mmCIF file of C-alpha atoms in Angstrom:
data_model
loop_
_atom_site.group_PDB
_atom_site.id
_atom_site.type_symbol
_atom_site.label_atom_id
_atom_site.label_comp_id
_atom_site.label_asym_id
_atom_site.label_seq_id
_atom_site.Cartn_x
_atom_site.Cartn_y
_atom_site.Cartn_z
ATOM 1 C CA MET A 184 79.710 22.206 47.088
ATOM 2 C CA PRO A 185 81.100 23.991 43.988
ATOM 3 C CA VAL A 186 84.144 23.128 41.963
ATOM 4 C CA THR A 187 86.801 25.763 42.650
ATOM 5 C CA PHE A 188 89.391 26.725 40.080
ATOM 6 C CA VAL A 189 92.522 28.594 41.216
ATOM 7 C CA LEU A 190 94.459 30.516 38.610
ATOM 8 C CA ARG A 191 97.226 32.796 39.851
ATOM 9 C CA GLU A 192 95.558 33.161 43.288
ATOM 10 C CA LYS A 193 92.216 34.159 41.698
ATOM 11 C CA LYS A 194 89.336 31.864 42.362
ATOM 12 C CA HIS A 195 86.410 30.847 40.149
ATOM 13 C CA GLU A 196 83.545 28.608 41.127
ATOM 14 C CA VAL A 197 81.334 26.336 38.882
ATOM 15 C CA LYS A 198 78.708 23.760 39.521
ATOM 16 C CA PRO A 199 80.020 20.165 39.709
ATOM 17 C CA GLY A 200 79.027 17.430 37.134
ATOM 18 C CA SER A 201 80.502 19.003 33.982
ATOM 19 C CA THR A 202 83.724 18.145 32.209
ATOM 20 C CA LEU A 203 86.811 20.130 32.666
ATOM 21 C CA MET A 204 86.438 21.609 29.141
ATOM 22 C CA ASP A 205 82.888 22.753 29.678
ATOM 23 C CA SER A 206 83.686 24.133 33.111
ATOM 24 C CA LEU A 207 86.550 26.265 31.656
ATOM 25 C CA LYS A 208 84.245 27.603 28.977
ATOM 26 C CA LYS A 209 81.804 28.717 31.705
ATOM 27 C CA ILE A 210 84.527 30.902 33.277
ATOM 28 C CA ASN A 211 85.924 32.042 29.949
ATOM 29 C CA ILE A 212 89.246 30.385 30.216
ATOM 30 C CA LEU A 213 90.698 28.775 27.058
ATOM 31 C CA PRO A 214 91.803 25.235 27.666
ATOM 32 C CA GLU A 215 94.821 25.790 25.402
ATOM 33 C CA SER A 216 96.149 28.441 27.772
ATOM 34 C CA VAL A 217 96.205 26.320 31.016
ATOM 35 C CA ILE A 218 97.057 22.964 32.455
ATOM 36 C CA ALA A 219 94.671 21.676 35.092
ATOM 37 C CA VAL A 220 95.953 19.947 38.254
ATOM 38 C CA LYS A 221 93.811 18.096 40.665
ATOM 39 C CA ASP A 222 95.290 16.477 43.715
ATOM 40 C CA GLY A 223 98.727 17.004 42.333
ATOM 41 C CA GLU A 224 97.945 15.147 39.014
ATOM 42 C CA MET A 225 97.358 16.747 35.628
ATOM 43 C CA ILE A 226 93.830 16.087 34.317
ATOM 44 C CA LEU A 227 92.389 16.265 30.806
ATOM 45 C CA GLN A 228 89.461 17.922 29.154
ATOM 46 C CA ASP A 229 87.112 14.975 29.443
ATOM 47 C CA GLU A 230 87.480 14.664 33.215
ATOM 48 C CA ILE A 231 84.128 15.024 35.039
ATOM 49 C CA LEU A 232 84.580 17.475 37.934
ATOM 50 C CA LYS A 233 82.958 16.524 41.317
ATOM 51 C CA ASP A 234 81.624 18.232 44.489
ATOM 52 C CA GLY A 235 84.395 20.095 46.213
ATOM 53 C CA ASP A 236 87.076 19.574 43.652
ATOM 54 C CA ILE A 237 89.755 22.107 43.817
ATOM 55 C CA ILE A 238 91.530 22.521 40.422
ATOM 56 C CA LYS A 239 94.756 24.469 40.144
ATOM 57 C CA LEU A 240 95.220 26.099 36.740
ATOM 58 C CA VAL A 241 98.802 26.567 35.663
ATOM 59 C CA SER A 242 99.131 29.294 33.046
ATOM 60 C CA VAL A 243 101.320 28.178 30.071
ATOM 61 C CA ILE A 244 101.775 31.490 28.342
ATOM 62 C CA SER A 245 105.026 33.462 28.866
ATOM 63 C CA GLY A 246 106.261 36.435 27.118
ATOM 64 C CA GLY A 247 109.431 38.484 26.653
ATOM 65 C CA MET B 257 91.495 9.390 27.616
ATOM 66 C CA LYS B 258 94.057 6.599 27.199
ATOM 67 C CA CYS B 259 97.762 6.670 26.355
ATOM 68 C CA LYS B 260 98.133 5.738 22.712
ATOM 69 C CA THR B 261 101.204 3.753 23.541
ATOM 70 C CA CYS B 262 100.261 1.641 26.571
ATOM 71 C CA GLY B 263 96.511 2.258 27.139
ATOM 72 C CA THR B 264 96.890 3.549 30.699
ATOM 73 C CA LYS B 265 95.341 6.854 31.783
ATOM 74 C CA ALA B 266 96.734 9.709 29.766
ATOM 75 C CA VAL B 267 97.858 12.965 31.422
ATOM 76 C CA VAL B 268 98.638 14.831 28.219
ATOM 77 C CA ASN B 269 96.405 15.261 25.150
ATOM 78 C CA MET B 270 97.461 16.858 21.885
ATOM 79 C CA PRO B 271 94.513 17.224 19.686
ATOM 80 C CA GLN B 272 96.694 18.605 16.832
ATOM 81 C CA HIS B 273 98.427 15.210 16.678
ATOM 82 C CA LYS B 274 95.348 13.219 17.747
ATOM 83 C CA LEU B 275 97.568 11.897 20.403
ATOM 84 C CA ALA B 276 97.244 11.383 24.205
ATOM 85 C CA MET B 277 99.958 9.930 26.429
ATOM 86 C CA CYS B 278 100.736 8.896 29.952
ATOM 87 C CA LYS B 279 103.441 10.544 31.931
ATOM 88 C CA GLU B 280 106.053 7.846 31.273
ATOM 89 C CA HIS B 281 105.516 7.787 27.477
ATOM 90 C CA TYR B 282 105.245 11.601 27.229
ATOM 91 C CA LEU B 283 108.624 11.977 28.983
ATOM 92 C CA GLU B 284 110.131 9.748 26.297
ATOM 93 C CA TRP B 285 108.209 11.269 23.389
ATOM 94 C CA ILE B 286 109.413 14.858 23.830
ATOM 95 C CA PRO B 287 113.155 14.078 23.687
ATOM 96 C CA GLU B 288 112.575 11.734 20.839
ATOM 97 C CA GLN B 289 110.740 14.323 18.883
ATOM 98 C CA THR B 290 113.339 17.019 19.745
ATOM 99 C CA ALA B 291 116.052 14.679 18.358
ATOM 100 C CA ARG B 292 113.966 14.328 15.269
ATOM 101 C CA PHE B 293 113.736 18.105 14.709
ATOM 102 C CA ILE B 294 117.375 18.581 15.358
ATOM 103 C CA ARG B 295 118.098 16.176 12.517
ATOM 104 C CA LYS B 296 115.324 17.415 10.297
ATOM 105 C CA TYR B 297 116.560 21.052 10.338
ATOM 106 C CA TRP B 298 120.291 20.196 10.482
ATOM 107 C CA MET B 299 120.717 22.067 13.663
ATOM 108 C CA PHE B 300 123.926 20.439 14.959
ATOM 109 C CA GLY B 301 125.923 17.204 15.131
ATOM 110 C CA PRO B 302 126.682 14.904 18.102
ATOM 111 C CA ASP B 303 130.233 16.244 18.551
ATOM 112 C CA GLU B 304 129.396 19.961 18.487
ATOM 113 C CA LYS B 305 129.652 22.031 21.708
ATOM 114 C CA ILE B 306 126.316 23.731 22.457
ATOM 115 C CA LEU B 307 125.534 26.762 24.549
ATOM 116 C CA VAL B 308 121.928 26.867 25.691
ATOM 117 C CA ALA B 309 120.500 30.180 26.763
ATOM 118 C CA VAL B 310 118.547 29.781 30.050
ATOM 119 C CA SER B 311 116.322 32.216 31.678
ATOM 120 C CA GLY B 312 114.888 30.144 34.510
ATOM 121 C CA GLY B 313 111.672 29.586 32.550
ATOM 122 C CA LYS B 314 110.078 26.318 31.569
ATOM 123 C CA ASP B 315 111.222 26.303 28.027
ATOM 124 C CA SER B 316 114.919 27.009 28.342
ATOM 125 C CA LEU B 317 115.411 24.690 31.414
ATOM 126 C CA SER B 318 113.422 21.867 29.681
ATOM 127 C CA LEU B 319 115.652 22.330 26.529
ATOM 128 C CA TRP B 320 118.726 22.054 28.670
ATOM 129 C CA ASP B 321 117.262 18.946 30.326
ATOM 130 C CA ILE B 322 116.359 17.344 26.921
ATOM 131 C CA LEU B 323 119.729 18.032 25.367
ATOM 132 C CA ILE B 324 121.513 16.492 28.358
ATOM 133 C CA ARG B 325 119.407 13.444 28.088
ATOM 134 C CA LEU B 326 120.099 13.190 24.348
ATOM 135 C CA GLY B 327 123.802 13.070 25.236
ATOM 136 C CA TYR B 328 124.955 16.499 23.883
ATOM 137 C CA GLN B 329 127.876 18.535 25.256
ATOM 138 C CA VAL B 330 125.756 21.485 26.477
ATOM 139 C CA ASP B 331 126.516 24.212 28.876
ATOM 140 C CA GLY B 332 124.171 26.961 30.005
ATOM 141 C CA ILE B 333 124.406 30.709 29.811
ATOM 142 C CA TYR B 334 122.306 32.940 31.999
ATOM 143 C CA ILE B 335 122.129 36.758 31.416
ATOM 144 C CA GLY B 336 121.545 38.652 34.768
ATOM 145 C CA LEU B 337 119.222 41.458 33.723
ATOM 146 C CA GLY B 338 118.923 43.007 37.116
ATOM 147 C CA ILE B 339 115.069 42.984 37.120
ATOM 148 C CA ASP B 340 113.625 43.178 40.545
ATOM 149 C CA GLU B 341 110.308 45.242 40.452
ATOM 150 C CA GLY B 342 109.564 44.182 43.999
ATOM 151 C CA ILE B 343 109.452 40.440 43.345
ATOM 152 C CA GLY B 344 113.177 39.708 42.959
ATOM 153 C CA TYR B 345 112.529 38.374 39.442
ATOM 154 C CA SER B 346 116.212 38.070 38.305
ATOM 155 C CA ASP B 347 117.426 36.778 41.633
ATOM 156 C CA THR B 348 114.813 34.004 41.564
ATOM 157 C CA SER B 349 115.466 33.037 37.941
ATOM 158 C CA LEU B 350 119.309 32.967 38.592
ATOM 159 C CA ARG B 351 118.794 30.648 41.626
ATOM 160 C CA LEU B 352 116.692 28.315 39.669
ATOM 161 C CA CYS B 353 119.218 28.073 36.835
ATOM 162 C CA ARG B 354 122.025 27.545 39.352
ATOM 163 C CA GLU B 355 120.068 24.841 41.089
ATOM 164 C CA PHE B 356 119.369 23.147 37.841
ATOM 165 C CA ALA B 357 123.015 23.243 36.847
ATOM 166 C CA GLU B 358 124.120 21.883 40.195
ATOM 167 C CA LYS B 359 121.514 19.072 40.194
ATOM 168 C CA ASN B 360 122.520 18.028 36.708
ATOM 169 C CA GLN B 361 126.246 18.681 37.226
ATOM 170 C CA GLN B 362 126.431 21.093 34.305
ATOM 171 C CA LYS B 363 128.408 24.279 33.697
ATOM 172 C CA LEU B 364 126.482 27.498 33.912
ATOM 173 C CA ILE B 365 128.109 30.775 32.648
ATOM 174 C CA VAL B 366 126.574 33.749 34.362
ATOM 175 C CA VAL B 367 126.868 37.255 32.841
ATOM 176 C CA ASP B 368 125.748 39.954 35.148
ATOM 177 C CA VAL B 369 124.805 43.052 33.082
ATOM 178 C CA LYS B 370 124.923 45.487 36.011
ATOM 179 C CA GLY B 371 128.220 44.019 37.208
ATOM 180 C CA GLU B 372 129.847 44.281 33.768
ATOM 181 C CA ARG B 373 128.231 47.430 32.483
ATOM 182 C CA GLY B 374 127.396 49.389 35.622
ATOM 183 C CA GLN B 375 123.615 49.394 35.129
ATOM 184 C CA SER B 376 120.727 46.899 35.056
ATOM 185 C CA ILE B 377 118.419 46.557 32.051
ATOM 186 C CA PRO B 378 115.781 48.832 33.542
ATOM 187 C CA GLU B 379 118.487 51.416 34.339
ATOM 188 C CA LEU B 380 119.912 51.188 30.854
ATOM 189 C CA ALA B 381 116.473 51.525 29.420
ATOM 190 C CA SER B 382 115.593 54.636 31.375
ATOM 191 C CA ASN B 383 118.909 56.375 31.426
ATOM 192 C CA GLY B 384 120.432 55.716 28.022
ATOM 193 C CA SER B 385 119.704 57.077 24.639
ATOM 194 C CA ARG B 386 117.012 54.470 24.193
ATOM 195 C CA GLY B 387 115.212 55.671 27.258
ATOM 196 C CA ARG B 388 112.149 56.273 25.259
ATOM 197 C CA MET B 389 111.985 52.602 24.438
ATOM 198 C CA LYS B 390 110.617 49.827 26.503
ATOM 199 C CA PRO B 391 113.118 47.741 28.677
ATOM 200 C CA CYS B 392 112.191 44.762 26.492
ATOM 201 C CA SER B 393 113.844 46.406 23.442
ATOM 202 C CA VAL B 394 117.004 47.120 25.304
ATOM 203 C CA CYS B 395 116.871 43.551 26.828
ATOM 204 C CA GLY B 396 116.681 41.927 23.442
ATOM 205 C CA VAL B 397 119.679 43.812 22.083
ATOM 206 C CA VAL B 398 121.749 43.115 25.264
ATOM 207 C CA LYS B 399 120.931 39.463 25.462
ATOM 208 C CA ARG B 400 121.619 38.839 21.770
ATOM 209 C CA HIS B 401 124.922 40.641 22.012
ATOM 210 C CA GLU B 402 126.112 38.985 25.162
ATOM 211 C CA MET B 403 125.086 35.478 24.116
ATOM 212 C CA ASN B 404 126.992 35.860 20.907
ATOM 213 C CA ARG B 405 130.009 37.195 22.670
ATOM 214 C CA ILE B 406 130.154 34.382 25.134
ATOM 215 C CA ALA B 407 129.566 31.715 22.414
ATOM 216 C CA PHE B 408 132.625 33.031 20.484
ATOM 217 C CA GLU B 409 134.891 33.764 23.472
ATOM 218 C CA HIS B 410 134.298 30.192 24.852
ATOM 219 C CA GLY B 411 134.368 28.315 21.575
ATOM 220 C CA TYR B 412 130.742 27.099 21.290
ATOM 221 C CA ALA B 413 129.627 26.032 17.757
ATOM 222 C CA VAL B 414 125.934 26.568 18.456
ATOM 223 C CA LEU B 415 123.725 28.807 20.542
ATOM 224 C CA ALA B 416 120.432 27.098 21.417
ATOM 225 C CA THR B 417 117.284 28.975 22.627
ATOM 226 C CA GLY B 418 114.022 27.615 24.035
ATOM 227 C CA HIS B 419 111.629 29.238 21.622
ATOM 228 C CA ASN B 420 108.542 27.122 21.334
ATOM 229 C CA LEU B 421 105.953 26.975 18.595
ATOM 230 C CA ASP B 422 103.672 29.518 20.277
ATOM 231 C CA ASP B 423 106.663 32.007 20.398
ATOM 232 C CA GLU B 424 107.353 31.408 16.755
ATOM 233 C CA ALA B 425 103.709 31.528 15.687
ATOM 234 C CA ALA B 426 103.175 34.811 17.611
ATOM 235 C CA THR B 427 106.318 36.301 15.950
ATOM 236 C CA LEU B 428 105.165 35.015 12.534
ATOM 237 C CA PHE B 429 101.728 36.529 13.156
ATOM 238 C CA GLY B 430 103.216 39.911 14.047
ATOM 239 C CA ASN B 431 105.542 39.908 11.191
ATOM 240 C CA THR B 432 102.768 38.933 8.798
ATOM 241 C CA LEU B 433 100.463 41.663 10.084
ATOM 242 C CA SER B 434 103.123 44.230 9.231
ATOM 243 C CA TRP B 435 104.438 42.285 6.149
ATOM 244 C CA SER B 436 107.954 42.660 7.472
ATOM 245 C CA LYS B 437 109.696 40.855 4.644
ATOM 246 C CA ASP B 438 113.190 41.022 6.134
ATOM 247 C CA LEU B 439 112.004 39.613 9.420
ATOM 248 C CA LEU B 440 109.963 36.828 7.723
ATOM 249 C CA LEU B 441 112.962 35.749 5.698
ATOM 250 C CA ARG B 442 115.045 35.462 8.920
ATOM 251 C CA GLN B 443 112.542 33.499 10.928
ATOM 252 C CA LYS B 444 113.998 29.987 10.717
ATOM 253 C CA PRO B 445 114.695 27.060 13.108
ATOM 254 C CA VAL B 446 118.323 27.538 12.274
ATOM 255 C CA LEU B 447 120.289 30.635 11.497
ATOM 256 C CA PRO B 448 123.694 29.561 10.176
ATOM 257 C CA GLU B 449 126.867 31.028 11.696
ATOM 258 C CA GLN B 450 128.328 33.930 9.601
ATOM 259 C CA ASN B 451 130.192 37.062 9.795
ATOM 260 C CA GLY B 452 130.986 36.799 13.521
ATOM 261 C CA LEU B 453 127.479 35.590 14.453
ATOM 262 C CA ALA B 454 127.150 32.228 16.139
ATOM 263 C CA ARG B 455 124.784 29.610 14.633
ATOM 264 C CA LYS B 456 121.398 29.935 16.390
ATOM 265 C CA VAL B 457 119.009 27.079 16.732
ATOM 266 C CA LYS B 458 115.494 26.523 18.173
ATOM 267 C CA PRO B 459 115.102 22.809 18.894
ATOM 268 C CA LEU B 460 111.691 23.326 20.639
ATOM 269 C CA CYS B 461 110.143 25.247 17.706
ATOM 270 C CA ARG B 462 107.619 22.594 16.861
ATOM 271 C CA PHE B 463 106.300 22.105 20.427
ATOM 272 C CA TYR B 464 103.207 23.918 21.696
ATOM 273 C CA GLU B 465 103.842 26.062 24.838
ATOM 274 C CA LYS B 466 101.355 23.832 26.661
ATOM 275 C CA GLU B 467 103.386 20.881 25.753
ATOM 276 C CA MET B 468 106.578 22.248 27.109
ATOM 277 C CA THR B 469 104.777 23.373 30.385
ATOM 278 C CA ALA B 470 103.580 19.819 30.740
ATOM 279 C CA TYR B 471 107.065 18.479 30.140
ATOM 280 C CA ALA B 472 108.602 20.756 32.791
ATOM 281 C CA MET B 473 105.849 19.862 35.268
ATOM 282 C CA LEU B 474 106.008 16.099 34.650
ATOM 283 C CA ARG B 475 109.855 16.063 34.716
ATOM 284 C CA GLY B 476 109.781 17.946 38.068
ATOM 285 C CA ILE B 477 111.781 20.914 36.668
ATOM 286 C CA GLU B 478 111.414 23.889 39.061
ATOM 287 C CA TYR B 479 111.021 26.961 36.876
ATOM 288 C CA ILE B 480 110.006 30.585 37.437
ATOM 289 C CA TYR B 481 106.262 30.795 37.056
ATOM 290 C CA GLU B 482 105.931 34.505 37.483
ATOM 291 C CA GLU B 483 106.029 36.587 34.312
ATOM 292 C CA CYS B 484 108.878 39.043 33.703
ATOM 293 C CA PRO B 485 107.199 42.267 35.096
ATOM 294 C CA PHE B 486 107.944 44.080 31.912
ATOM 295 C CA SER B 487 106.249 41.456 29.640
ATOM 296 C CA VAL B 488 102.777 41.956 31.182
ATOM 297 C CA GLY B 489 100.502 43.295 28.483
ATOM 298 C CA SER B 490 103.112 42.758 25.799
ATOM 299 C CA THR B 491 102.125 42.428 22.151
ATOM 300 C CA SER B 492 103.609 38.952 21.974
ATOM 301 C CA ILE B 493 101.349 37.729 24.745
ATOM 302 C CA TYR B 494 98.339 39.304 23.131
ATOM 303 C CA TYR B 495 99.127 37.537 19.822
ATOM 304 C CA LYS B 496 99.503 34.244 21.735
ATOM 305 C CA GLU B 497 96.097 34.720 23.278
ATOM 306 C CA LEU B 498 94.557 35.410 19.844
ATOM 307 C CA LEU B 499 96.166 32.326 18.360
ATOM 308 C CA ASN B 500 95.001 30.228 21.292
ATOM 309 C CA GLN B 501 91.492 31.272 20.585
ATOM 310 C CA LEU B 502 91.925 30.080 17.052
ATOM 311 C CA GLU B 503 93.588 26.852 18.202
ATOM 312 C CA ASN B 504 90.647 26.241 20.634
ATOM 313 C CA GLU B 505 88.215 26.236 17.644
ATOM 314 C CA ARG B 506 90.586 24.660 15.093
ATOM 315 C CA PRO B 507 93.029 22.239 16.679
ATOM 316 C CA GLY B 508 96.289 22.291 14.846
ATOM 317 C CA ALA B 509 95.884 25.887 13.471
ATOM 318 C CA LYS B 510 99.041 27.176 15.214
ATOM 319 C CA LEU B 511 101.079 24.272 14.078
ATOM 320 C CA ALA B 512 99.813 24.581 10.476
ATOM 321 C CA PHE B 513 100.441 28.297 10.530
ATOM 322 C CA TYR B 514 104.166 27.885 11.342
ATOM 323 C CA VAL B 515 104.955 24.673 9.537
ATOM 324 C CA LYS B 516 103.213 25.746 6.328
ATOM 325 C CA PHE B 517 105.054 29.095 6.399
ATOM 326 C CA LEU B 518 108.348 27.220 6.513
ATOM 327 C CA SER B 519 107.270 24.919 3.678
ATOM 328 C CA ALA B 520 105.907 27.775 1.589
ATOM 329 C CA ARG B 521 109.066 29.797 1.937
ATOM 330 C CA ALA B 522 111.169 26.759 0.997
ATOM 331 C CA SER B 523 109.134 26.295 -2.122
ATOM 332 C CA GLY B 524 109.317 29.879 -3.251
ATOM 333 C CA LEU B 525 106.807 32.009 -1.285
ATOM 334 C CA PHE B 526 109.375 34.854 -1.723
ATOM 335 C CA LYS B 527 111.015 35.530 -5.035
ATOM 336 C CA GLU B 528 114.592 34.373 -5.217
ATOM 337 C CA ASP B 529 115.811 37.854 -5.696
ATOM 338 C CA ASP B 530 113.989 38.922 -2.530
ATOM 339 C CA TYR B 531 116.230 36.770 -0.418
ATOM 340 C CA GLN B 532 119.445 38.290 0.714
ATOM 341 C CA PRO B 533 121.422 35.955 2.793
ATOM 342 C CA ILE B 534 123.888 37.686 5.006
ATOM 343 C CA GLU B 535 126.824 36.611 2.863
ATOM 344 C CA GLU B 536 125.409 38.455 -0.165
ATOM 345 C CA VAL B 537 125.096 41.633 1.772
ATOM 346 C CA GLU B 538 128.433 41.280 3.305
ATOM 347 C CA GLY B 539 129.405 44.792 2.179
ATOM 348 C CA GLN B 540 126.620 46.104 4.308
ATOM 349 C CA ILE B 541 127.827 44.261 7.520
ATOM 350 C CA GLY B 542 130.378 46.259 9.326
ATOM 351 C CA VAL B 543 132.308 45.677 12.576
ATOM 352 C CA CYS B 544 131.476 47.657 15.703
ATOM 353 C CA SER B 545 134.113 50.211 16.360
ATOM 354 C CA THR B 546 133.915 49.446 20.116
ATOM 355 C CA CYS B 547 133.295 45.716 20.652
ATOM 356 C CA GLY B 548 134.202 44.252 17.273
ATOM 357 C CA GLN B 549 131.022 42.373 16.800
ATOM 358 C CA PRO B 550 129.131 42.460 13.467
ATOM 359 C CA THR B 551 126.660 45.310 13.001
ATOM 360 C CA THR B 552 124.724 46.976 10.227
ATOM 361 C CA ASN B 553 125.319 50.291 11.843
ATOM 362 C CA SER B 554 128.240 52.452 10.947
ATOM 363 C CA GLY B 555 130.456 53.003 13.982
ATOM 364 C CA MET B 556 129.023 51.476 17.168
ATOM 365 C CA CYS B 557 126.587 48.554 17.236
ATOM 366 C CA ALA B 558 123.254 48.907 19.018
ATOM 367 C CA PHE B 559 124.548 47.258 22.131
ATOM 368 C CA CYS B 560 127.465 49.654 22.546
ATOM 369 C CA LYS B 561 125.268 52.584 21.888
ATOM 370 C CA ILE B 562 123.094 51.466 24.822
ATOM 371 C CA VAL B 563 125.830 50.712 27.259
ATOM 372 C CA THR B 564 127.946 53.837 26.461
ATOM 373 C CA PHE B 565 124.876 56.264 26.290
ATOM 374 C CA ASP B 566 125.854 57.402 22.847
ATOM 375 C CA LYS B 567 123.380 60.172 21.985
ATOM 376 C CA LYS B 568 124.154 60.366 18.232
ATOM 377 C CA ASP B 569 121.079 58.523 17.197
ATOM 378 C CA GLU B 570 118.722 60.842 19.098
#
């Protein structure tokens, strides 16, 4: 099963087995612009993502 | 990655500081650092009465939370802008501010622009003499005016805003691209009170936006996640994205850009005779003929022109 990222209701899928940082690069999302949450806990760039992980990405940029 | 303090699993990593932390120690670190910046930049003393401008967003509610924890006398001010755009943006942001105030037993002053001036920000923008401008321009003028008015009317010594380092770096980037000397001279963590303007401080100006988001999430602060509908596609967000690309390749680049600017200015980046503190140009600062607040305009200030639909500047 793929790893699924959810950012503002938009879904992205990547293969498991890579770190969070490498996976974000594959879907062209800057690690600096999001916080990743898995099972309600914040995770860091070195976390290896596994089969079926669902990662919620919280955008940190606000304007105005 | 391990917490530098206790060695347990870290939940926040800050490459620019070569520092990772667990939840417990991060929630202690942010208020400690805020207190350090308040002292470093001489923002305010322990006995001064502070008014914090809250929007329902992560930064301003986190700032309120931090100042309460640090033991300051701090009340909130919320400016109701009347922005709906099909998502009830202002209603949601006001609800979150009210809930925060009630939960923390703090006073929240609410200024409803439409209730007081007859029209919401989008209506003022489209109906008034500044109708050719974006609502953001009108919003900025109205917020600054009303926050200053309330600070004086209610006797607050200081007006605190939740600007973070990404906000400051994006502003600095924009002002540098256009070499806006006057704006660069005024971009400071503290703007002293003078000529009827309240002292303005930015206690979060050294924290990355990502750090403040992490603080709000870990502290359990409920904030409005949706963007203001009018800020989508804004220049400030574009600059933040550009700076984040730089940060991604060069950790610490945003922090260095801002902090080194402050240092360079303090050590003479601008010639002494370039700097014109407000008190030295006092003759150029007048008083609005309608509301009495300071203005560089002759006659009405920008705010009163907007709310009274003065067409003279068209």
